[in-house]
């Protein structure tokens, strides 16, 4: 999306130590008493004493004074609360949403630019996400809406869908077609986009968080409530920011130390908002996040429409042939790229044989092979297929690219 920035999932935590004490303690009853009426320093034992024993000489008696009594131990319920608050929660624990069995989340971001930059005007982004740990699966939608009065009608609203099952990633940009990306190349595997699925990476300086009482429940989850400002986000904002003010509130689950909700407001006065507000030179951002359905019976499956939408045209039924051990890097209805450990010559032989068996005719005049580069062209039922086979000098693998028209 041309004028969209990717919102960040903001998360924080504070270590707050609470302790209190107090109470009264009475002096023992069986204590000695000075008999001043006797005109001497005699000590009179309590009435039930069996005999009287004279004490050694002592200075003139004075009126007894009350002695301060040390406070009693902190009552047990308060002690338990203090122990709970003393638990140290690290940034790593805070960034632990993926340790849950499953969850749903929603994120809403409204950005307003008051300067002359690429985000001029006002826009809204809304993200919904689902996740399961076993089997590992994600589903995410991102919708964009231009709220400006002079918004381009073609950009009024756009939507992106993402599915990930294990190492298989499939996405669709605004209905323009499904695309499949393999394994480590998925956006979710990129450290720079980790905030899309793990908002805890945004926070540092957790000691700057301030506890707000009472605690609250967010979608049934008992949560500690904190307030924060830009100091708690210093590491993420880094040096790419200028005059940025931020304030917000965050709720952290008591059981699990993960974020259940947050609300954030950022004001960029001048300079830049860094990774938090990419492209925003002057303006504001409001963001809200909420977690729900934690450890519920979620099931995420890639629909047949999406899977079939990434098959190369002409191979929807059987799929484009893949050499043993080859890895699909990217695939759609129009093109496909793969990496193989086979040599260029072996891959050439593979496609000449298997495509002939599938009814494709090789066009000898348009095909060529030279050193580590091979270009093949095939036709079938009015469709044309081009296959490029090259050696990657950096990896030593054979790269395969196929396109159809």
Tab-separated table of C-alpha atoms in Angstrom:
chain	number	residue	atom	x	y	z
A	1	UNK	CA	0.000	0.000	0.000
A	2	UNK	CA	1.592	3.196	-1.247
A	3	UNK	CA	0.790	5.538	1.622
A	4	UNK	CA	0.596	3.057	4.468
A	5	UNK	CA	3.053	2.689	7.287
A	6	UNK	CA	3.187	-0.539	9.248
A	7	UNK	CA	1.982	-0.026	12.830
A	8	UNK	CA	4.010	-1.302	15.707
A	9	UNK	CA	2.675	-3.521	18.504
A	10	UNK	CA	3.661	-1.617	21.541
A	11	UNK	CA	4.320	-3.447	24.760
A	12	UNK	CA	5.718	-2.574	28.220
A	13	UNK	CA	6.246	-3.773	31.811
A	14	UNK	CA	7.296	-2.364	35.230
A	15	UNK	CA	8.847	-3.901	38.336
A	16	UNK	CA	6.949	-2.308	41.258
A	17	UNK	CA	7.810	-3.364	44.830
A	18	UNK	CA	5.120	-2.827	47.421
A	19	UNK	CA	5.520	-3.558	51.104
A	20	UNK	CA	3.788	-2.274	54.214
A	21	UNK	CA	3.789	-3.066	57.946
A	22	UNK	CA	2.436	-1.971	61.308
A	23	UNK	CA	0.540	-3.156	64.318
A	24	UNK	CA	0.603	-3.098	68.134
A	25	UNK	CA	2.116	-5.460	70.614
A	26	UNK	CA	1.247	-5.469	74.365
A	27	UNK	CA	3.921	-5.806	77.030
A	28	UNK	CA	3.969	-9.064	79.052
A	29	UNK	CA	1.717	-9.078	82.138
A	30	UNK	CA	4.071	-10.894	84.554
A	31	UNK	CA	6.550	-8.004	85.031
A	32	UNK	CA	8.040	-6.627	88.243
A	33	UNK	CA	6.467	-3.438	89.851
A	34	UNK	CA	8.349	-0.859	91.988
A	35	UNK	CA	6.671	-0.169	95.458
A	36	UNK	CA	7.382	3.567	95.924
A	37	UNK	CA	5.092	3.856	99.051
A	38	UNK	CA	7.467	1.693	101.075
A	39	UNK	CA	10.075	4.472	100.974
A	40	UNK	CA	12.632	2.139	99.441
A	41	UNK	CA	13.488	0.552	96.135
A	42	UNK	CA	11.698	-2.695	96.782
A	43	UNK	CA	10.245	-4.658	93.977
A	44	UNK	CA	6.831	-6.218	94.518
A	45	UNK	CA	6.119	-9.330	92.662
A	46	UNK	CA	2.633	-9.979	91.349
A	47	UNK	CA	0.014	-11.125	93.858
A	48	UNK	CA	0.266	-14.757	92.934
A	49	UNK	CA	4.029	-14.829	93.595
A	50	UNK	CA	5.039	-17.385	96.302
A	51	UNK	CA	7.794	-15.233	97.973
A	52	UNK	CA	9.352	-11.808	97.879
A	53	UNK	CA	13.014	-11.318	97.053
A	54	UNK	CA	14.731	-7.986	97.752
A	55	UNK	CA	16.581	-6.557	94.792
A	56	UNK	CA	20.073	-5.110	94.961
A	57	UNK	CA	20.389	-1.363	95.689
A	58	UNK	CA	19.274	0.802	92.781
A	59	UNK	CA	19.007	4.494	91.942
A	60	UNK	CA	15.942	6.431	92.983
A	61	UNK	CA	12.928	5.058	91.224
A	62	UNK	CA	11.330	6.988	88.432
A	63	UNK	CA	7.870	6.756	87.001
A	64	UNK	CA	7.937	3.976	84.359
A	65	UNK	CA	7.664	5.238	80.806
A	66	UNK	CA	6.068	3.466	77.905
A	67	UNK	CA	8.548	1.726	75.623
A	68	UNK	CA	7.819	1.844	71.849
A	69	UNK	CA	6.827	-1.565	70.593
A	70	UNK	CA	8.369	-2.731	67.301
A	71	UNK	CA	5.829	-3.175	64.503
A	72	UNK	CA	4.505	-6.649	63.960
A	73	UNK	CA	5.211	-8.597	60.781
A	74	UNK	CA	3.405	-7.499	57.601
A	75	UNK	CA	-0.014	-9.149	57.416
A	76	UNK	CA	-0.008	-12.206	55.162
A	77	UNK	CA	-2.375	-10.919	52.429
A	78	UNK	CA	-0.293	-7.762	51.921
A	79	UNK	CA	2.873	-9.834	52.007
A	80	UNK	CA	1.558	-11.965	49.165
A	81	UNK	CA	0.732	-8.852	47.121
A	82	UNK	CA	4.245	-7.519	47.680
A	83	UNK	CA	5.782	-10.779	46.550
A	84	UNK	CA	3.693	-10.676	43.383
A	85	UNK	CA	4.793	-7.128	42.569
A	86	UNK	CA	8.429	-7.955	43.231
A	87	UNK	CA	8.507	-10.436	40.332
A	88	UNK	CA	10.973	-9.171	37.728
A	89	UNK	CA	9.520	-9.294	34.217
A	90	UNK	CA	12.040	-8.882	31.429
A	91	UNK	CA	11.584	-7.537	27.909
A	92	UNK	CA	12.072	-11.103	26.649
A	93	UNK	CA	9.151	-12.315	28.768
A	94	UNK	CA	7.060	-9.415	27.565
A	95	UNK	CA	7.716	-10.422	23.953
A	96	UNK	CA	6.310	-13.903	24.429
A	97	UNK	CA	2.968	-13.955	22.627
A	98	UNK	CA	4.142	-16.859	20.473
A	99	UNK	CA	4.562	-18.983	23.615
A	100	UNK	CA	0.762	-19.039	23.932
A	101	UNK	CA	-1.160	-21.955	22.416
A	102	UNK	CA	-3.395	-19.604	20.447
A	103	UNK	CA	-4.868	-16.105	20.409
A	104	UNK	CA	-6.701	-13.447	18.418
A	105	UNK	CA	-5.703	-9.788	18.379
A	106	UNK	CA	-6.873	-6.502	16.884
A	107	UNK	CA	-4.810	-3.381	16.279
A	108	UNK	CA	-6.080	0.009	15.112
A	109	UNK	CA	-3.875	2.922	14.043
A	110	UNK	CA	-4.914	6.417	12.994
A	111	UNK	CA	-2.164	8.641	11.578
A	112	UNK	CA	-2.528	12.357	10.963
A	113	UNK	CA	0.186	14.340	9.208
A	114	UNK	CA	0.323	18.104	9.677
A	115	UNK	CA	3.504	18.580	7.654
A	116	UNK	CA	4.658	18.192	4.066
A	117	UNK	CA	5.558	14.491	3.902
A	118	UNK	CA	4.507	11.225	2.251
A	119	UNK	CA	1.774	10.623	4.846
A	120	UNK	CA	0.093	13.988	4.262
A	121	UNK	CA	-3.516	13.863	5.428
A	122	UNK	CA	-5.179	11.318	7.689
A	123	UNK	CA	-5.376	7.534	7.380
A	124	UNK	CA	-6.521	4.523	9.350
A	125	UNK	CA	-5.039	1.030	9.429
A	126	UNK	CA	-6.741	-1.920	11.126
A	127	UNK	CA	-5.071	-5.295	11.674
A	128	UNK	CA	-6.681	-8.527	12.820
A	129	UNK	CA	-4.569	-11.552	13.605
A	130	UNK	CA	-4.996	-15.192	14.607
A	131	UNK	CA	-2.257	-17.542	15.795
A	132	UNK	CA	-1.823	-21.195	16.821
A	133	UNK	CA	1.419	-22.686	18.117
A	134	UNK	CA	0.841	-26.372	17.326
A	135	UNK	CA	0.482	-26.639	14.425
A	136	UNK	CA	2.258	-23.334	13.824
A	137	UNK	CA	-0.152	-21.157	11.829
A	138	UNK	CA	-1.048	-17.487	11.376
A	139	UNK	CA	-3.774	-15.533	9.657
A	140	UNK	CA	-3.614	-11.742	9.368
A	141	UNK	CA	-5.557	-9.058	7.545
A	142	UNK	CA	-4.475	-5.435	7.166
A	143	UNK	CA	-6.959	-2.875	5.861
A	144	UNK	CA	-6.130	0.713	4.949
A	145	UNK	CA	-8.497	3.656	4.617
A	146	UNK	CA	-7.613	7.173	3.497
A	147	UNK	CA	-9.588	9.576	5.690
A	148	UNK	CA	-8.506	12.776	3.972
A	149	UNK	CA	-11.096	14.982	2.321
A	150	UNK	CA	-9.172	14.912	-0.969
A	151	UNK	CA	-8.358	11.204	-0.836
A	152	UNK	CA	-7.666	9.473	-4.138
A	153	UNK	CA	-10.698	7.296	-4.879
A	154	UNK	CA	-8.394	4.493	-6.030
A	155	UNK	CA	-6.757	4.453	-2.588
A	156	UNK	CA	-9.858	4.889	-0.442
A	157	UNK	CA	-9.521	1.367	0.962
A	158	UNK	CA	-7.068	-1.480	0.483
A	159	UNK	CA	-6.757	-4.869	2.141
A	160	UNK	CA	-3.930	-7.375	2.482
A	161	UNK	CA	-4.397	-10.982	3.621
A	162	UNK	CA	-1.651	-13.271	4.938
A	163	UNK	CA	-1.683	-16.982	5.755
A	164	UNK	CA	1.207	-18.962	7.171
A	165	UNK	CA	1.191	-22.689	7.893
A	166	UNK	CA	4.629	-23.861	9.025
A	167	UNK	CA	7.085	-22.643	6.389
A	168	UNK	CA	4.384	-21.949	3.800
A	169	UNK	CA	3.347	-18.329	3.446
A	170	UNK	CA	0.596	-17.047	1.122
A	171	UNK	CA	-0.517	-13.442	0.754
A	172	UNK	CA	-2.910	-11.373	-1.351
A	173	UNK	CA	-2.592	-7.603	-1.893
A	174	UNK	CA	-5.914	-5.866	-2.466
A	175	UNK	CA	-7.302	-8.667	-4.600
A	176	UNK	CA	-4.444	-8.467	-7.111
A	177	UNK	CA	-3.696	-12.163	-6.786
A	178	UNK	CA	-2.218	-14.658	-4.358
A	179	UNK	CA	1.528	-15.077	-3.984
A	180	UNK	CA	3.408	-17.826	-2.134
A	181	UNK	CA	6.744	-17.215	-0.418
A	182	UNK	CA	8.928	-19.986	0.937
A	183	UNK	CA	10.288	-20.558	4.433
A	184	UNK	CA	12.927	-18.151	5.708
A	185	UNK	CA	11.958	-15.610	3.047
A	186	UNK	CA	8.546	-14.923	4.588
A	187	UNK	CA	7.896	-11.448	6.023
A	188	UNK	CA	7.315	-13.054	9.425
A	189	UNK	CA	10.895	-14.339	9.353
A	190	UNK	CA	12.359	-10.870	8.811
A	191	UNK	CA	13.661	-9.314	12.076
A	192	UNK	CA	12.653	-5.887	10.782
A	193	UNK	CA	8.997	-6.953	10.691
A	194	UNK	CA	9.028	-8.876	13.981
A	195	UNK	CA	6.717	-6.252	15.468
A	196	UNK	CA	3.900	-7.606	13.271
A	197	UNK	CA	3.702	-10.748	15.385
A	198	UNK	CA	5.685	-9.920	18.529
A	199	UNK	CA	5.061	-6.440	19.851
A	200	UNK	CA	7.299	-6.939	22.885
A	201	UNK	CA	10.349	-6.129	20.758
A	202	UNK	CA	9.336	-2.448	20.865
A	203	UNK	CA	10.030	-1.866	24.526
A	204	UNK	CA	13.016	-1.202	26.727
A	205	UNK	CA	13.626	0.772	29.940
A	206	UNK	CA	10.848	-1.124	31.706
A	207	UNK	CA	11.721	0.631	34.973
A	208	UNK	CA	10.093	3.764	33.516
A	209	UNK	CA	6.658	2.154	33.625
A	210	UNK	CA	4.285	3.347	36.357
A	211	UNK	CA	1.798	0.985	38.026
A	212	UNK	CA	-1.838	2.067	38.082
A	213	UNK	CA	-4.239	0.526	40.570
A	214	UNK	CA	-6.578	-1.250	40.703
A	215	UNK	CA	-5.719	-4.146	38.416
A	216	UNK	CA	-8.264	-4.974	35.725
A	217	UNK	CA	-9.542	-7.847	33.618
A	218	UNK	CA	-9.096	-7.659	29.838
A	219	UNK	CA	-11.309	-10.169	28.033
A	220	UNK	CA	-11.360	-12.256	31.201
A	221	UNK	CA	-7.592	-12.090	31.828
A	222	UNK	CA	-6.427	-10.555	35.133
A	223	UNK	CA	-3.968	-7.840	34.124
A	224	UNK	CA	-1.652	-5.331	35.761
A	225	UNK	CA	-2.177	-1.769	34.546
A	226	UNK	CA	0.745	0.594	33.722
A	227	UNK	CA	1.355	4.031	32.227
A	228	UNK	CA	4.401	4.857	30.077
A	229	UNK	CA	6.017	7.501	27.881
A	230	UNK	CA	8.631	7.670	25.122
A	231	UNK	CA	11.419	6.768	27.580
A	232	UNK	CA	10.132	3.196	27.665
A	233	UNK	CA	10.513	2.983	23.882
A	234	UNK	CA	13.974	4.558	23.564
A	235	UNK	CA	15.745	1.491	22.193
A	236	UNK	CA	13.183	0.944	19.434
A	237	UNK	CA	12.943	4.614	18.460
A	238	UNK	CA	16.736	4.742	18.286
A	239	UNK	CA	18.497	7.692	16.685
A	240	UNK	CA	16.088	8.060	13.749
A	241	UNK	CA	13.768	10.265	15.762
A	242	UNK	CA	13.912	13.949	16.544
A	243	UNK	CA	11.321	15.629	18.756
A	244	UNK	CA	8.884	12.832	19.614
A	245	UNK	CA	6.528	12.705	22.601
A	246	UNK	CA	4.616	9.549	23.459
A	247	UNK	CA	2.336	8.455	26.252
A	248	UNK	CA	0.076	5.507	26.792
A	249	UNK	CA	-1.245	2.741	28.973
A	250	UNK	CA	-0.569	-0.979	28.829
A	251	UNK	CA	-2.128	-3.981	30.548
A	252	UNK	CA	0.045	-7.071	31.266
A	253	UNK	CA	-1.406	-10.494	32.090
A	254	UNK	CA	-0.617	-11.569	35.660
A	255	UNK	CA	-0.410	-15.167	34.494
A	256	UNK	CA	2.095	-15.262	31.630
A	257	UNK	CA	3.367	-11.650	31.524
A	258	UNK	CA	2.093	-10.948	27.994
A	259	UNK	CA	0.356	-7.811	26.786
A	260	UNK	CA	-3.437	-8.006	26.854
A	261	UNK	CA	-4.145	-4.413	25.819
A	262	UNK	CA	-2.479	-1.075	25.170
A	263	UNK	CA	-3.375	2.455	24.071
A	264	UNK	CA	-0.709	4.792	22.657
A	265	UNK	CA	-0.550	8.395	21.464
A	266	UNK	CA	2.536	9.742	19.675
A	267	UNK	CA	3.241	13.326	18.623
A	268	UNK	CA	6.059	14.003	16.142
A	269	UNK	CA	6.960	17.685	16.428
A	270	UNK	CA	9.699	17.759	13.827
A	271	UNK	CA	12.365	15.545	12.296
A	272	UNK	CA	10.927	12.060	12.016
A	273	UNK	CA	9.117	9.361	13.905
A	274	UNK	CA	11.705	6.693	13.178
A	275	UNK	CA	10.483	3.094	12.798
A	276	UNK	CA	7.417	3.901	14.881
A	277	UNK	CA	5.934	6.296	12.317
A	278	UNK	CA	7.738	5.686	9.039
A	279	UNK	CA	7.515	8.662	6.695
A	280	UNK	CA	5.799	10.909	9.240
A	281	UNK	CA	7.800	14.120	9.597
A	282	UNK	CA	5.252	16.072	11.637
A	283	UNK	CA	1.911	14.965	13.047
A	284	UNK	CA	0.372	12.414	15.391
A	285	UNK	CA	-0.528	8.758	15.713
A	286	UNK	CA	-3.127	7.016	17.882
A	287	UNK	CA	-2.886	3.258	18.338
A	288	UNK	CA	-4.939	0.621	20.185
A	289	UNK	CA	-4.291	-3.108	20.645
A	290	UNK	CA	-6.328	-5.825	22.353
A	291	UNK	CA	-5.834	-9.563	22.830
A	292	UNK	CA	-8.609	-12.158	23.078
A	293	UNK	CA	-9.379	-15.899	22.810
A	294	UNK	CA	-6.078	-16.858	24.443
A	295	UNK	CA	-5.420	-20.623	24.403
A	296	UNK	CA	-8.763	-21.290	22.722
A	297	UNK	CA	-9.600	-23.961	20.122
A	298	UNK	CA	-8.554	-21.961	17.052
A	299	UNK	CA	-8.009	-23.719	13.709
A	300	UNK	CA	-6.252	-21.888	10.850
A	301	UNK	CA	-6.247	-23.375	7.346
A	302	UNK	CA	-5.254	-21.918	3.993
A	303	UNK	CA	-8.359	-21.968	1.742
A	304	UNK	CA	-8.237	-23.862	-1.555
A	305	UNK	CA	-8.777	-20.604	-3.415
A	306	UNK	CA	-5.508	-19.220	-2.042
A	307	UNK	CA	-3.513	-22.405	-2.670
A	308	UNK	CA	-4.753	-22.776	-6.241
A	309	UNK	CA	-4.179	-19.067	-6.835
A	310	UNK	CA	-0.424	-19.564	-6.472
A	311	UNK	CA	-0.182	-22.343	-9.072
A	312	UNK	CA	1.439	-21.299	-12.314
A	313	UNK	CA	-1.126	-20.857	-15.107
A	314	UNK	CA	-1.421	-24.086	-17.084
A	315	UNK	CA	-0.420	-26.210	-14.053
A	316	UNK	CA	-3.417	-25.647	-11.756
A	317	UNK	CA	-4.278	-29.370	-11.589
A	318	UNK	CA	-0.917	-31.083	-11.228
A	319	UNK	CA	1.254	-28.167	-10.078
A	320	UNK	CA	4.452	-26.991	-11.730
A	321	UNK	CA	7.025	-29.818	-11.714
A	322	UNK	CA	9.778	-29.433	-9.111
A	323	UNK	CA	13.144	-31.254	-9.075
A	324	UNK	CA	13.803	-33.368	-5.978
A	325	UNK	CA	15.061	-31.215	-3.133
A	326	UNK	CA	14.247	-27.915	-4.829
A	327	UNK	CA	12.871	-25.068	-2.685
A	328	UNK	CA	10.156	-22.755	-3.954
A	329	UNK	CA	11.205	-19.195	-3.196
A	330	UNK	CA	8.176	-17.410	-4.665
A	331	UNK	CA	5.173	-18.494	-6.705
A	332	UNK	CA	2.049	-16.987	-8.248
A	333	UNK	CA	-0.245	-17.616	-11.207
A	334	UNK	CA	2.203	-15.759	-13.478
A	335	UNK	CA	5.716	-16.627	-12.276
A	336	UNK	CA	7.672	-19.006	-10.052
A	337	UNK	CA	11.241	-19.049	-8.695
A	338	UNK	CA	13.072	-22.009	-7.119
A	339	UNK	CA	16.530	-23.001	-5.866
A	340	UNK	CA	17.991	-26.476	-6.491
A	341	UNK	CA	21.189	-28.292	-5.510
A	342	UNK	CA	21.233	-30.004	-8.920
A	343	UNK	CA	23.545	-28.687	-11.622
A	344	UNK	CA	22.280	-26.496	-14.462
A	345	UNK	CA	22.699	-29.453	-16.854
A	346	UNK	CA	20.679	-31.817	-14.631
A	347	UNK	CA	17.863	-29.287	-14.224
A	348	UNK	CA	17.811	-28.777	-18.017
A	349	UNK	CA	17.407	-32.513	-18.617
A	350	UNK	CA	14.700	-32.726	-15.920
A	351	UNK	CA	12.481	-30.065	-17.527
A	352	UNK	CA	12.953	-31.262	-21.090
A	353	UNK	CA	11.739	-34.719	-20.056
A	354	UNK	CA	8.963	-33.918	-17.580
A	355	UNK	CA	7.397	-31.081	-19.616
A	356	UNK	CA	7.339	-33.291	-22.726
A	357	UNK	CA	5.482	-35.945	-20.704
A	358	UNK	CA	2.933	-33.280	-19.666
A	359	UNK	CA	2.223	-32.353	-23.304
A	360	UNK	CA	4.370	-29.233	-23.601
A	361	UNK	CA	6.295	-28.781	-26.873
A	362	UNK	CA	9.777	-27.280	-26.770
A	363	UNK	CA	10.450	-24.426	-29.206
A	364	UNK	CA	14.002	-25.169	-30.326
A	365	UNK	CA	14.412	-21.848	-32.162
A	366	UNK	CA	13.662	-19.842	-29.017
A	367	UNK	CA	15.662	-22.029	-26.641
A	368	UNK	CA	19.378	-21.741	-25.911
A	369	UNK	CA	22.047	-22.912	-23.472
A	370	UNK	CA	25.391	-21.200	-22.879
A	371	UNK	CA	27.754	-21.987	-20.007
A	372	UNK	CA	25.866	-21.569	-16.717
A	373	UNK	CA	22.779	-20.084	-18.363
A	374	UNK	CA	19.891	-21.885	-20.074
A	375	UNK	CA	16.698	-20.444	-21.541
A	376	UNK	CA	13.876	-22.793	-22.599
A	377	UNK	CA	10.527	-22.033	-24.263
A	378	UNK	CA	7.518	-24.366	-24.472
A	379	UNK	CA	3.950	-24.113	-25.793
A	380	UNK	CA	0.701	-25.964	-25.066
A	381	UNK	CA	-2.922	-25.211	-25.957
A	382	UNK	CA	-2.133	-21.631	-26.905
A	383	UNK	CA	-0.082	-20.943	-23.796
A	384	UNK	CA	3.635	-20.202	-23.756
A	385	UNK	CA	6.038	-21.171	-20.962
A	386	UNK	CA	9.550	-19.777	-20.425
A	387	UNK	CA	12.035	-21.490	-18.092
A	388	UNK	CA	15.334	-19.787	-17.167
A	389	UNK	CA	18.032	-21.870	-15.450
A	390	UNK	CA	21.147	-20.186	-14.041
A	391	UNK	CA	23.880	-20.818	-11.489
A	392	UNK	CA	23.992	-18.528	-8.451
A	393	UNK	CA	27.621	-17.589	-7.844
A	394	UNK	CA	26.903	-16.615	-4.230
A	395	UNK	CA	25.155	-19.806	-3.096
A	396	UNK	CA	26.380	-22.313	-5.663
A	397	UNK	CA	22.779	-23.413	-6.167
A	398	UNK	CA	20.884	-23.512	-9.449
A	399	UNK	CA	18.195	-20.851	-9.744
A	400	UNK	CA	15.019	-21.678	-11.707
A	401	UNK	CA	12.500	-19.115	-12.923
A	402	UNK	CA	9.342	-19.970	-14.845
A	403	UNK	CA	6.765	-17.599	-16.390
A	404	UNK	CA	3.637	-18.174	-18.447
A	405	UNK	CA	1.549	-16.079	-20.855
